[in-house]
XYZ file of C-alpha atoms in Angstrom:
512
model
C -19.234 -9.363 -26.370
C -18.433 -5.866 -24.962
C -14.654 -5.266 -23.908
C -14.215 -3.865 -20.099
C -11.714 -1.790 -20.053
C -10.089 0.123 -17.140
C -7.878 3.167 -16.917
C -5.563 3.317 -13.982
C -3.789 6.457 -12.663
C -1.119 5.414 -10.004
C -0.029 7.022 -6.809
C 2.944 7.277 -7.994
C 5.759 5.560 -10.226
C 7.386 2.965 -8.350
C 6.432 -0.372 -9.236
C 4.235 -1.311 -6.041
C 1.776 1.607 -7.436
C 2.599 1.252 -11.256
C 3.082 -2.309 -11.883
C 1.445 -4.581 -9.233
C -2.308 -3.671 -10.303
C -1.355 -4.171 -13.910
C 0.316 -7.720 -13.028
C -2.672 -8.498 -11.407
C -5.575 -7.113 -13.844
C -3.402 -9.047 -16.470
C -4.183 -12.351 -15.031
C -7.955 -11.761 -15.940
C -9.453 -10.827 -19.680
C -10.085 -7.207 -18.831
C -7.978 -4.516 -20.350
C -6.172 -1.608 -18.404
C -4.312 1.264 -19.754
C -1.981 3.353 -17.658
C -0.153 6.637 -18.502
C 3.272 7.032 -19.807
C 5.706 6.186 -17.097
C 7.893 9.393 -17.871
C 5.079 11.775 -17.293
C 4.831 10.338 -14.008
C 7.882 12.207 -11.943
C 9.906 10.601 -9.142
C 9.890 10.576 -5.624
C 10.067 14.476 -5.069
C 9.897 15.633 -8.604
C 5.805 15.618 -9.203
C 4.415 14.003 -12.455
C 3.740 16.589 -15.233
C -0.207 17.132 -14.235
C -1.288 18.864 -17.202
C 0.141 16.347 -19.303
C -1.687 13.531 -17.454
C -4.691 15.214 -17.577
C -4.447 15.545 -21.390
C -3.610 11.918 -21.722
C -6.338 10.806 -19.684
C -8.791 13.253 -21.799
C -7.631 11.551 -25.029
C -8.209 8.323 -23.934
C -11.540 8.031 -22.034
C -13.346 7.154 -24.908
C -14.466 3.276 -23.964
C -13.219 2.984 -20.912
C -15.524 1.431 -18.435
C -13.743 1.921 -14.933
C -11.281 4.870 -13.747
C -9.259 3.676 -10.845
C -7.543 7.185 -9.795
C -5.051 8.138 -6.996
C -6.648 12.070 -6.428
C -2.770 12.760 -5.160
C -1.472 12.228 -8.471
C -4.140 14.065 -10.390
C -4.049 17.045 -8.177
C -0.520 17.191 -6.428
C 1.701 15.042 -8.738
C 2.244 12.140 -6.556
C 2.632 10.970 -3.235
C 5.589 12.755 -2.117
C 4.361 15.891 -4.031
C 1.472 16.145 -1.636
C 3.451 16.200 1.087
C 5.368 19.100 0.030
C 4.032 21.331 -2.453
C 3.181 25.057 -2.225
C 0.103 25.253 -3.957
C -3.115 26.719 -3.154
C -6.707 25.243 -2.737
C -8.011 26.862 -5.793
C -5.004 25.490 -8.123
C -5.437 22.652 -6.706
C -9.394 22.137 -6.957
C -9.206 23.132 -10.623
C -7.248 19.852 -10.896
C -9.863 17.687 -8.837
C -12.944 18.965 -10.844
C -11.593 17.867 -14.187
C -13.130 14.644 -13.193
C -16.418 16.323 -13.869
C -15.077 16.818 -17.343
C -14.470 12.748 -17.672
C -17.831 11.916 -16.387
C -19.727 13.997 -18.913
C -17.503 13.005 -21.816
C -18.380 9.095 -20.932
C -21.485 8.820 -19.363
C -20.941 4.723 -18.558
C -17.730 5.604 -16.818
C -17.718 4.690 -13.107
C -15.209 6.194 -10.962
C -13.399 4.696 -8.175
C -10.883 6.953 -6.494
C -8.657 7.473 -3.224
C -7.011 10.227 -1.546
C -4.700 9.818 1.230
C -4.857 11.502 4.665
C -1.438 12.964 4.579
C 1.220 11.402 7.017
C 3.216 12.866 9.763
C 5.983 10.568 10.605
C 7.255 10.057 14.130
C 11.344 10.598 13.200
C 13.561 13.056 12.040
C 13.948 12.569 8.013
C 13.588 14.862 5.401
C 13.688 11.545 2.851
C 10.207 11.787 1.751
C 9.076 15.245 3.638
C 9.664 18.998 3.584
C 13.497 20.006 3.941
C 12.859 20.900 7.500
C 11.646 17.555 8.549
C 15.086 16.534 9.013
C 15.572 18.432 12.042
C 12.001 19.101 13.599
C 10.108 15.846 12.321
C 10.055 14.069 15.599
C 8.902 17.274 16.964
C 6.236 18.114 14.738
C 5.041 14.372 15.325
C 4.530 14.842 18.964
C 3.022 18.504 18.530
C 0.242 16.799 16.284
C -0.215 14.065 19.101
C -0.523 16.618 21.685
C -2.752 18.829 19.351
C -5.072 16.072 19.052
C -5.174 15.065 22.537
C -5.875 18.642 23.251
C -8.667 18.698 21.060
C -10.268 15.344 22.832
C -9.794 16.910 26.102
C -8.090 13.914 27.154
C -4.634 16.075 27.595
C -2.793 15.653 30.899
C -0.933 18.507 32.188
C 2.534 17.497 31.685
C 1.397 16.827 27.893
C -0.294 20.603 27.601
C 3.259 21.797 29.093
C 5.039 19.797 26.487
C 2.971 21.266 23.852
C 3.340 24.702 24.773
C 7.235 24.113 24.998
C 7.175 22.417 21.274
C 5.410 25.526 19.987
C 8.293 27.747 21.182
C 10.949 25.245 19.827
C 9.824 24.822 16.219
C 10.050 27.900 14.183
C 6.861 29.938 13.380
C 7.363 29.706 9.883
C 8.146 26.197 9.702
C 4.869 25.183 11.709
C 2.994 27.491 9.335
C 4.203 26.001 6.339
C 3.463 22.597 7.732
C -0.002 23.451 8.881
C -1.005 25.343 5.903
C -0.367 22.186 3.503
C -2.221 20.049 5.777
C -5.269 22.460 5.620
C -5.096 22.730 1.750
C -4.925 18.854 1.375
C -7.645 18.553 3.894
C -10.016 20.762 2.121
C -9.201 19.049 -1.026
C -10.211 15.476 0.831
C -13.364 17.430 1.757
C -14.228 18.611 -2.033
C -13.629 15.049 -3.211
C -16.332 13.905 -0.679
C -18.529 16.307 -2.582
C -17.957 14.788 -5.923
C -19.076 11.434 -4.436
C -22.056 13.414 -3.060
C -22.571 14.729 -6.868
C -22.265 11.048 -8.220
C -19.111 12.119 -10.349
C -16.942 9.644 -7.788
C -18.857 6.401 -7.290
C -16.511 4.806 -4.650
C -13.879 6.619 -2.548
C -11.288 5.206 -0.128
C -9.615 7.501 2.117
C -6.500 5.863 3.279
C -4.793 6.553 6.324
C -1.223 6.733 5.465
C 1.282 5.664 8.346
C -1.041 6.866 10.790
C -0.925 6.294 14.536
C -3.711 6.812 17.628
C -3.208 10.396 17.953
C -2.085 13.157 15.564
C -3.030 15.350 12.853
C -4.082 12.346 10.787
C -6.748 11.204 13.066
C -7.941 14.712 13.841
C -8.437 15.019 10.267
C -10.137 11.980 9.662
C -12.768 12.209 12.453
C -13.454 15.656 10.875
C -13.766 14.003 7.292
C -15.908 11.281 8.478
C -18.233 13.514 10.377
C -18.649 15.240 6.949
C -19.117 12.126 5.334
C -21.790 10.891 7.668
C -23.684 14.406 7.416
C -23.945 13.785 3.620
C -25.127 9.854 4.121
C -22.270 8.617 2.083
C -20.654 6.043 4.307
C -21.858 3.527 2.173
C -19.418 4.640 -0.637
C -16.557 6.001 1.259
C -14.315 4.053 3.266
C -11.265 5.231 5.492
C -8.908 2.520 7.268
C -4.858 2.498 7.317
C -2.929 2.236 3.781
C -1.656 3.737 0.741
C 0.442 2.015 -1.828
C -1.820 -0.895 -1.835
C -5.077 0.760 -2.504
C -4.636 0.985 -6.342
C -4.599 -2.983 -6.240
C -7.837 -2.878 -4.142
C -9.704 -0.462 -6.293
C -8.584 -2.609 -9.519
C -10.246 -5.606 -7.616
C -12.967 -3.802 -7.045
C -13.386 -2.835 -10.644
C -12.827 -6.560 -11.620
C -15.596 -7.736 -9.127
C -17.955 -4.736 -10.384
C -17.469 -5.735 -13.963
C -17.815 -9.821 -13.418
C -20.919 -9.033 -11.062
C -19.669 -10.705 -7.983
C -18.798 -10.406 -4.495
C -16.030 -12.901 -3.615
C -16.585 -14.653 0.101
C -13.533 -14.647 2.194
C -13.231 -16.848 5.429
C -10.033 -15.465 7.492
C -7.695 -17.482 10.034
C -5.170 -16.277 11.895
C -1.498 -17.782 13.357
C -2.189 -16.275 16.605
C -5.626 -16.247 18.836
C -4.694 -12.722 19.840
C -3.538 -11.577 16.195
C -6.565 -9.978 15.037
C -6.383 -7.660 18.102
C -2.925 -6.217 17.773
C -2.606 -2.930 16.506
C 0.303 -3.065 13.789
C 3.007 -0.609 13.596
C 1.850 2.556 11.667
C -1.680 1.909 12.013
C -4.557 3.349 13.970
C -6.367 0.167 14.844
C -6.531 -3.467 15.297
C -5.833 -5.715 12.727
C -9.020 -7.677 12.741
C -11.047 -4.448 11.829
C -8.514 -3.424 8.800
C -8.733 -6.920 7.624
C -12.505 -6.592 7.185
C -11.986 -3.286 5.239
C -9.650 -4.334 3.041
C -12.111 -7.217 1.833
C -15.452 -5.152 1.639
C -13.334 -2.140 -0.034
C -11.991 -4.788 -3.139
C -15.652 -5.697 -3.430
C -15.855 -8.827 -1.123
C -17.365 -10.002 1.759
C -16.161 -11.861 5.074
C -17.656 -15.202 5.581
C -17.669 -17.175 8.728
C -17.828 -20.222 6.468
C -14.867 -21.832 5.146
C -16.907 -24.140 2.772
C -18.634 -21.229 1.395
C -15.475 -19.108 0.822
C -13.805 -18.265 -2.512
C -10.902 -18.385 -0.911
C -9.019 -18.368 2.755
C -6.842 -15.729 3.737
C -4.333 -17.133 6.212
C -2.868 -13.999 8.471
C 0.320 -14.257 10.258
C -0.220 -11.148 12.328
C 2.255 -9.493 14.503
C 2.822 -9.904 17.986
C 4.250 -7.843 21.130
C 7.616 -9.293 20.122
C 7.512 -8.696 16.285
C 6.437 -5.286 16.927
C 9.413 -4.870 19.225
C 11.658 -6.016 16.998
C 10.341 -3.827 14.190
C 10.145 -0.536 16.425
C 13.329 1.025 14.759
C 14.957 1.501 12.057
C 17.983 -0.345 12.625
C 16.268 -3.047 13.261
C 14.941 -3.684 10.131
C 18.582 -4.233 8.966
C 19.749 -6.382 11.870
C 16.402 -8.344 11.865
C 16.920 -11.930 13.504
C 14.520 -14.935 13.556
C 12.502 -14.981 16.439
C 10.874 -17.988 18.415
C 7.593 -16.289 19.521
C 5.071 -18.048 21.786
C 2.108 -16.084 20.795
C 2.211 -17.104 17.448
C 1.809 -20.914 16.327
C 3.251 -21.170 13.107
C 3.522 -25.006 13.246
C -0.065 -25.418 13.011
C -0.710 -22.392 10.768
C 1.234 -24.192 7.887
C -0.433 -27.514 8.679
C -3.473 -25.774 8.286
C -2.854 -24.045 4.932
C -1.662 -27.821 3.645
C -4.966 -29.264 4.947
C -6.918 -26.517 3.384
C -5.145 -26.979 -0.199
C -5.481 -30.623 0.120
C -9.175 -30.126 0.286
C -9.057 -28.113 -2.856
C -9.549 -24.526 -1.106
C -7.681 -21.507 -2.483
C -5.483 -20.617 0.134
C -3.487 -17.186 0.432
C -1.240 -15.736 2.970
C -0.994 -12.612 4.594
C 2.463 -12.396 6.349
C 2.327 -9.326 8.352
C 4.284 -10.417 11.461
C 7.017 -7.888 10.794
C 7.054 -4.365 9.241
C 9.056 -4.322 6.051
C 9.421 -8.042 4.742
C 8.586 -11.503 5.211
C 8.654 -13.851 8.662
C 11.669 -15.953 7.919
C 10.475 -18.869 10.128
C 7.310 -18.917 8.121
C 8.719 -18.962 4.948
C 11.189 -21.752 5.771
C 8.223 -23.741 6.799
C 6.129 -22.971 3.928
C 9.216 -24.253 1.907
C 9.685 -27.538 3.918
C 5.905 -28.566 3.292
C 6.271 -27.719 -0.213
C 3.714 -25.146 -0.636
C 5.282 -22.529 -2.346
C 3.444 -23.269 -5.850
C 0.219 -24.780 -4.081
C -0.721 -21.274 -2.318
C -2.832 -18.895 -4.551
C -1.120 -15.730 -3.179
C 1.266 -14.443 -0.754
C 2.506 -11.054 0.368
C 4.842 -9.955 3.067
C 6.057 -6.235 2.352
C 5.824 -3.164 4.009
C 2.700 -2.404 6.171
C 0.384 -4.797 7.097
C -2.114 -2.967 4.903
C 0.190 -2.817 1.990
C 0.277 -6.505 2.342
C -3.215 -7.151 2.617
C -4.531 -5.181 0.076
C -2.275 -6.953 -2.602
C -2.696 -10.469 -1.330
C -6.615 -9.760 -1.510
C -6.669 -8.547 -4.715
C -4.612 -10.975 -6.312
C -6.495 -13.700 -4.894
C -10.075 -12.163 -5.760
C -9.080 -12.280 -9.482
C -7.238 -15.638 -9.667
C -9.779 -17.267 -7.626
C -12.431 -15.951 -9.890
C -11.256 -18.149 -12.960
C -10.151 -21.129 -10.620
C -13.307 -21.531 -9.159
C -15.180 -21.350 -12.678
C -12.774 -23.905 -14.290
C -11.293 -21.346 -16.454
C -7.775 -21.110 -14.940
C -5.954 -21.243 -18.230
C -2.686 -22.064 -18.768
C -1.983 -18.639 -19.896
C -3.681 -17.090 -16.415
C -1.958 -19.653 -14.333
C 1.615 -18.868 -15.735
C 0.531 -14.685 -15.041
C -0.485 -15.541 -11.775
C 2.533 -17.484 -10.938
C 4.518 -14.443 -11.783
C 3.277 -12.249 -9.519
C 3.228 -14.634 -6.689
C 7.001 -15.440 -7.759
C 8.038 -11.500 -7.560
C 6.223 -11.555 -4.229
C 8.166 -14.175 -2.616
C 11.352 -12.742 -4.427
C 10.722 -9.240 -3.376
C 9.303 -9.760 -0.035
C 11.272 -12.595 1.138
C 14.385 -12.686 -0.964
C 15.066 -8.761 -0.867
C 13.419 -7.139 2.135
C 14.396 -10.092 4.552
C 17.685 -10.971 3.309
C 19.359 -9.433 0.335
C 18.373 -5.903 1.948
C 20.011 -6.370 5.040
C 23.194 -8.005 3.266
C 23.731 -5.135 0.847
C 22.978 -2.310 3.486
C 25.759 -3.518 5.972
C 28.461 -3.378 2.572
C 27.073 0.013 1.240
C 29.654 2.071 2.755
C 32.255 0.396 0.782
C 30.769 2.071 -2.371
C 30.937 5.507 -1.002
C 27.176 5.724 -1.009
C 24.451 5.348 1.387
C 21.348 3.358 2.305
C 19.229 6.221 1.054
C 20.915 7.674 -1.673
C 22.887 5.637 -4.171
C 24.363 8.375 -5.978
C 25.730 7.410 -9.319
C 26.181 3.783 -8.199
C 22.728 2.627 -8.578
C 23.747 0.355 -11.811
C 26.575 -1.396 -10.058
C 24.468 -1.803 -6.771
C 21.673 -3.168 -8.800
C 23.894 -5.872 -10.289
C 25.176 -6.763 -6.889
C 21.603 -7.230 -5.752
C 20.585 -9.116 -9.227
C 23.517 -11.636 -8.043
C 22.464 -11.801 -4.555
C 18.515 -12.404 -5.415
C 19.596 -14.901 -7.913
C 21.559 -17.003 -5.228
C 18.526 -16.689 -3.378
C 16.404 -18.058 -6.128
C 18.537 -21.024 -6.475
C 18.731 -21.861 -2.912
C 14.949 -21.204 -2.051
C 12.651 -20.697 -5.061
C 14.181 -22.908 -7.715
C 10.824 -24.390 -8.852
C 10.002 -20.955 -10.302
C 11.613 -21.112 -13.703
C 12.075 -17.082 -13.986
C 14.614 -14.692 -15.130
C 14.318 -11.260 -13.815
C 16.245 -7.667 -13.869
C 16.588 -5.396 -11.226
C 16.672 -1.726 -10.709
C 16.379 0.763 -7.791
C 13.264 3.161 -8.441
C 14.392 5.817 -6.226
C 17.713 5.159 -6.209
C 17.662 4.075 -2.237
C 17.889 0.630 -0.618
C 14.630 0.738 0.772
C 12.428 -0.748 -2.194
C 13.552 -2.551 -5.275
C 12.208 -2.776 -8.768
C 12.258 -6.371 -10.387
C 11.047 -7.198 -13.750
C 10.122 -10.649 -13.953
C 10.477 -12.081 -17.761
C 8.133 -14.393 -19.147
């Protein structure tokens, strides 16, 4: 029997990009290879793109599917894509290497993704150019007004503020920012050309941390117009997301290899939920959900009886969005009795589906950056932790959806064919446990607790300095307490590290 092999080039070296797709595909009988982590850079330090290319070239033989981040291949990662000083020609020379891979391996299918670079609405140089610390919020507003002027919907007051911002932001800063966006935009268009050439078989252009108006939606309109002119709308999707797309395209490769199109039935904890526009996204949740499913190679079904799995979605509401609308609120988040969401009926429905033999997964997107504690306590009370097929509640709505859908697609394939071996079940449980521990344990509870005490270590939330190992041990101790109180039915040990030496995200290595 032919052995199917996926080569995976991640967006960056953080666990969500480097580890999650591998953990998901390891549930299957398909091999995945990844480049050595040490050549992938770290945060603002770009990957060694030439070493990465050499590794790809040397290992392409026998690979059936390449899942590749263009931002990694061209710029050396997600953050380097926002701060580089490269010219179009240099970037294009890196991009066009994909042609060589296709020539070297005629059977290769390439599933690629490249981001429309974000424009954060706040002052911070944490993942942006240094000047964003002072001018970030003004650059964001300048972009929003630029877009409205382009659409001919700007008010006189907005045009006046646009002109004022143009005077306030130093010319050299604006030039640097817009020049880089223009380079990235031209590369995005060149990636579309590679789809037209049949070098790339399928492409996702995710909207990274987007909004209704701004530079990102402006660029997206131009790209989508170009895609439409080339008649490629069936092979190129664009929707909100970033760090989950490696999982999404891994699931797509899996489904392509297996020759299946999993049917997904969706259900919400709120009737209005699918019409909410989540924070950092540009459209209603229900439309993004549909894109996430078809991007992974599935199809939405209106009949739960015909579904390969049920996707239960706990959406945001006006109240949860207000709670999550400032950074401080992430660190002081409280439980909320939200009348817009019926969590009792939601969990009863999960229980009912499971008792009827349905695969049931939970996408917990009510809050930005972590689980809904009220929901998790109910799931615990109903004894459903190990009965749920997949769970996610991390970072943005799109991040959670893509991860949960990918995990569910792979595991449900084997369950529905009575081939969910003990080894596959264990690997699936391991990823499920990781999501509970990270999204609920760390993002909701432990991160908040440690952040409140971080000053006593002489470091800050976004820079742990030389104290990373000490703080990792503190976090591990807190997570072990959390596991004992809430997740003791999972018999796993784990280690903890901080991938970007800050508290925002955590690295958890679950031991077999």
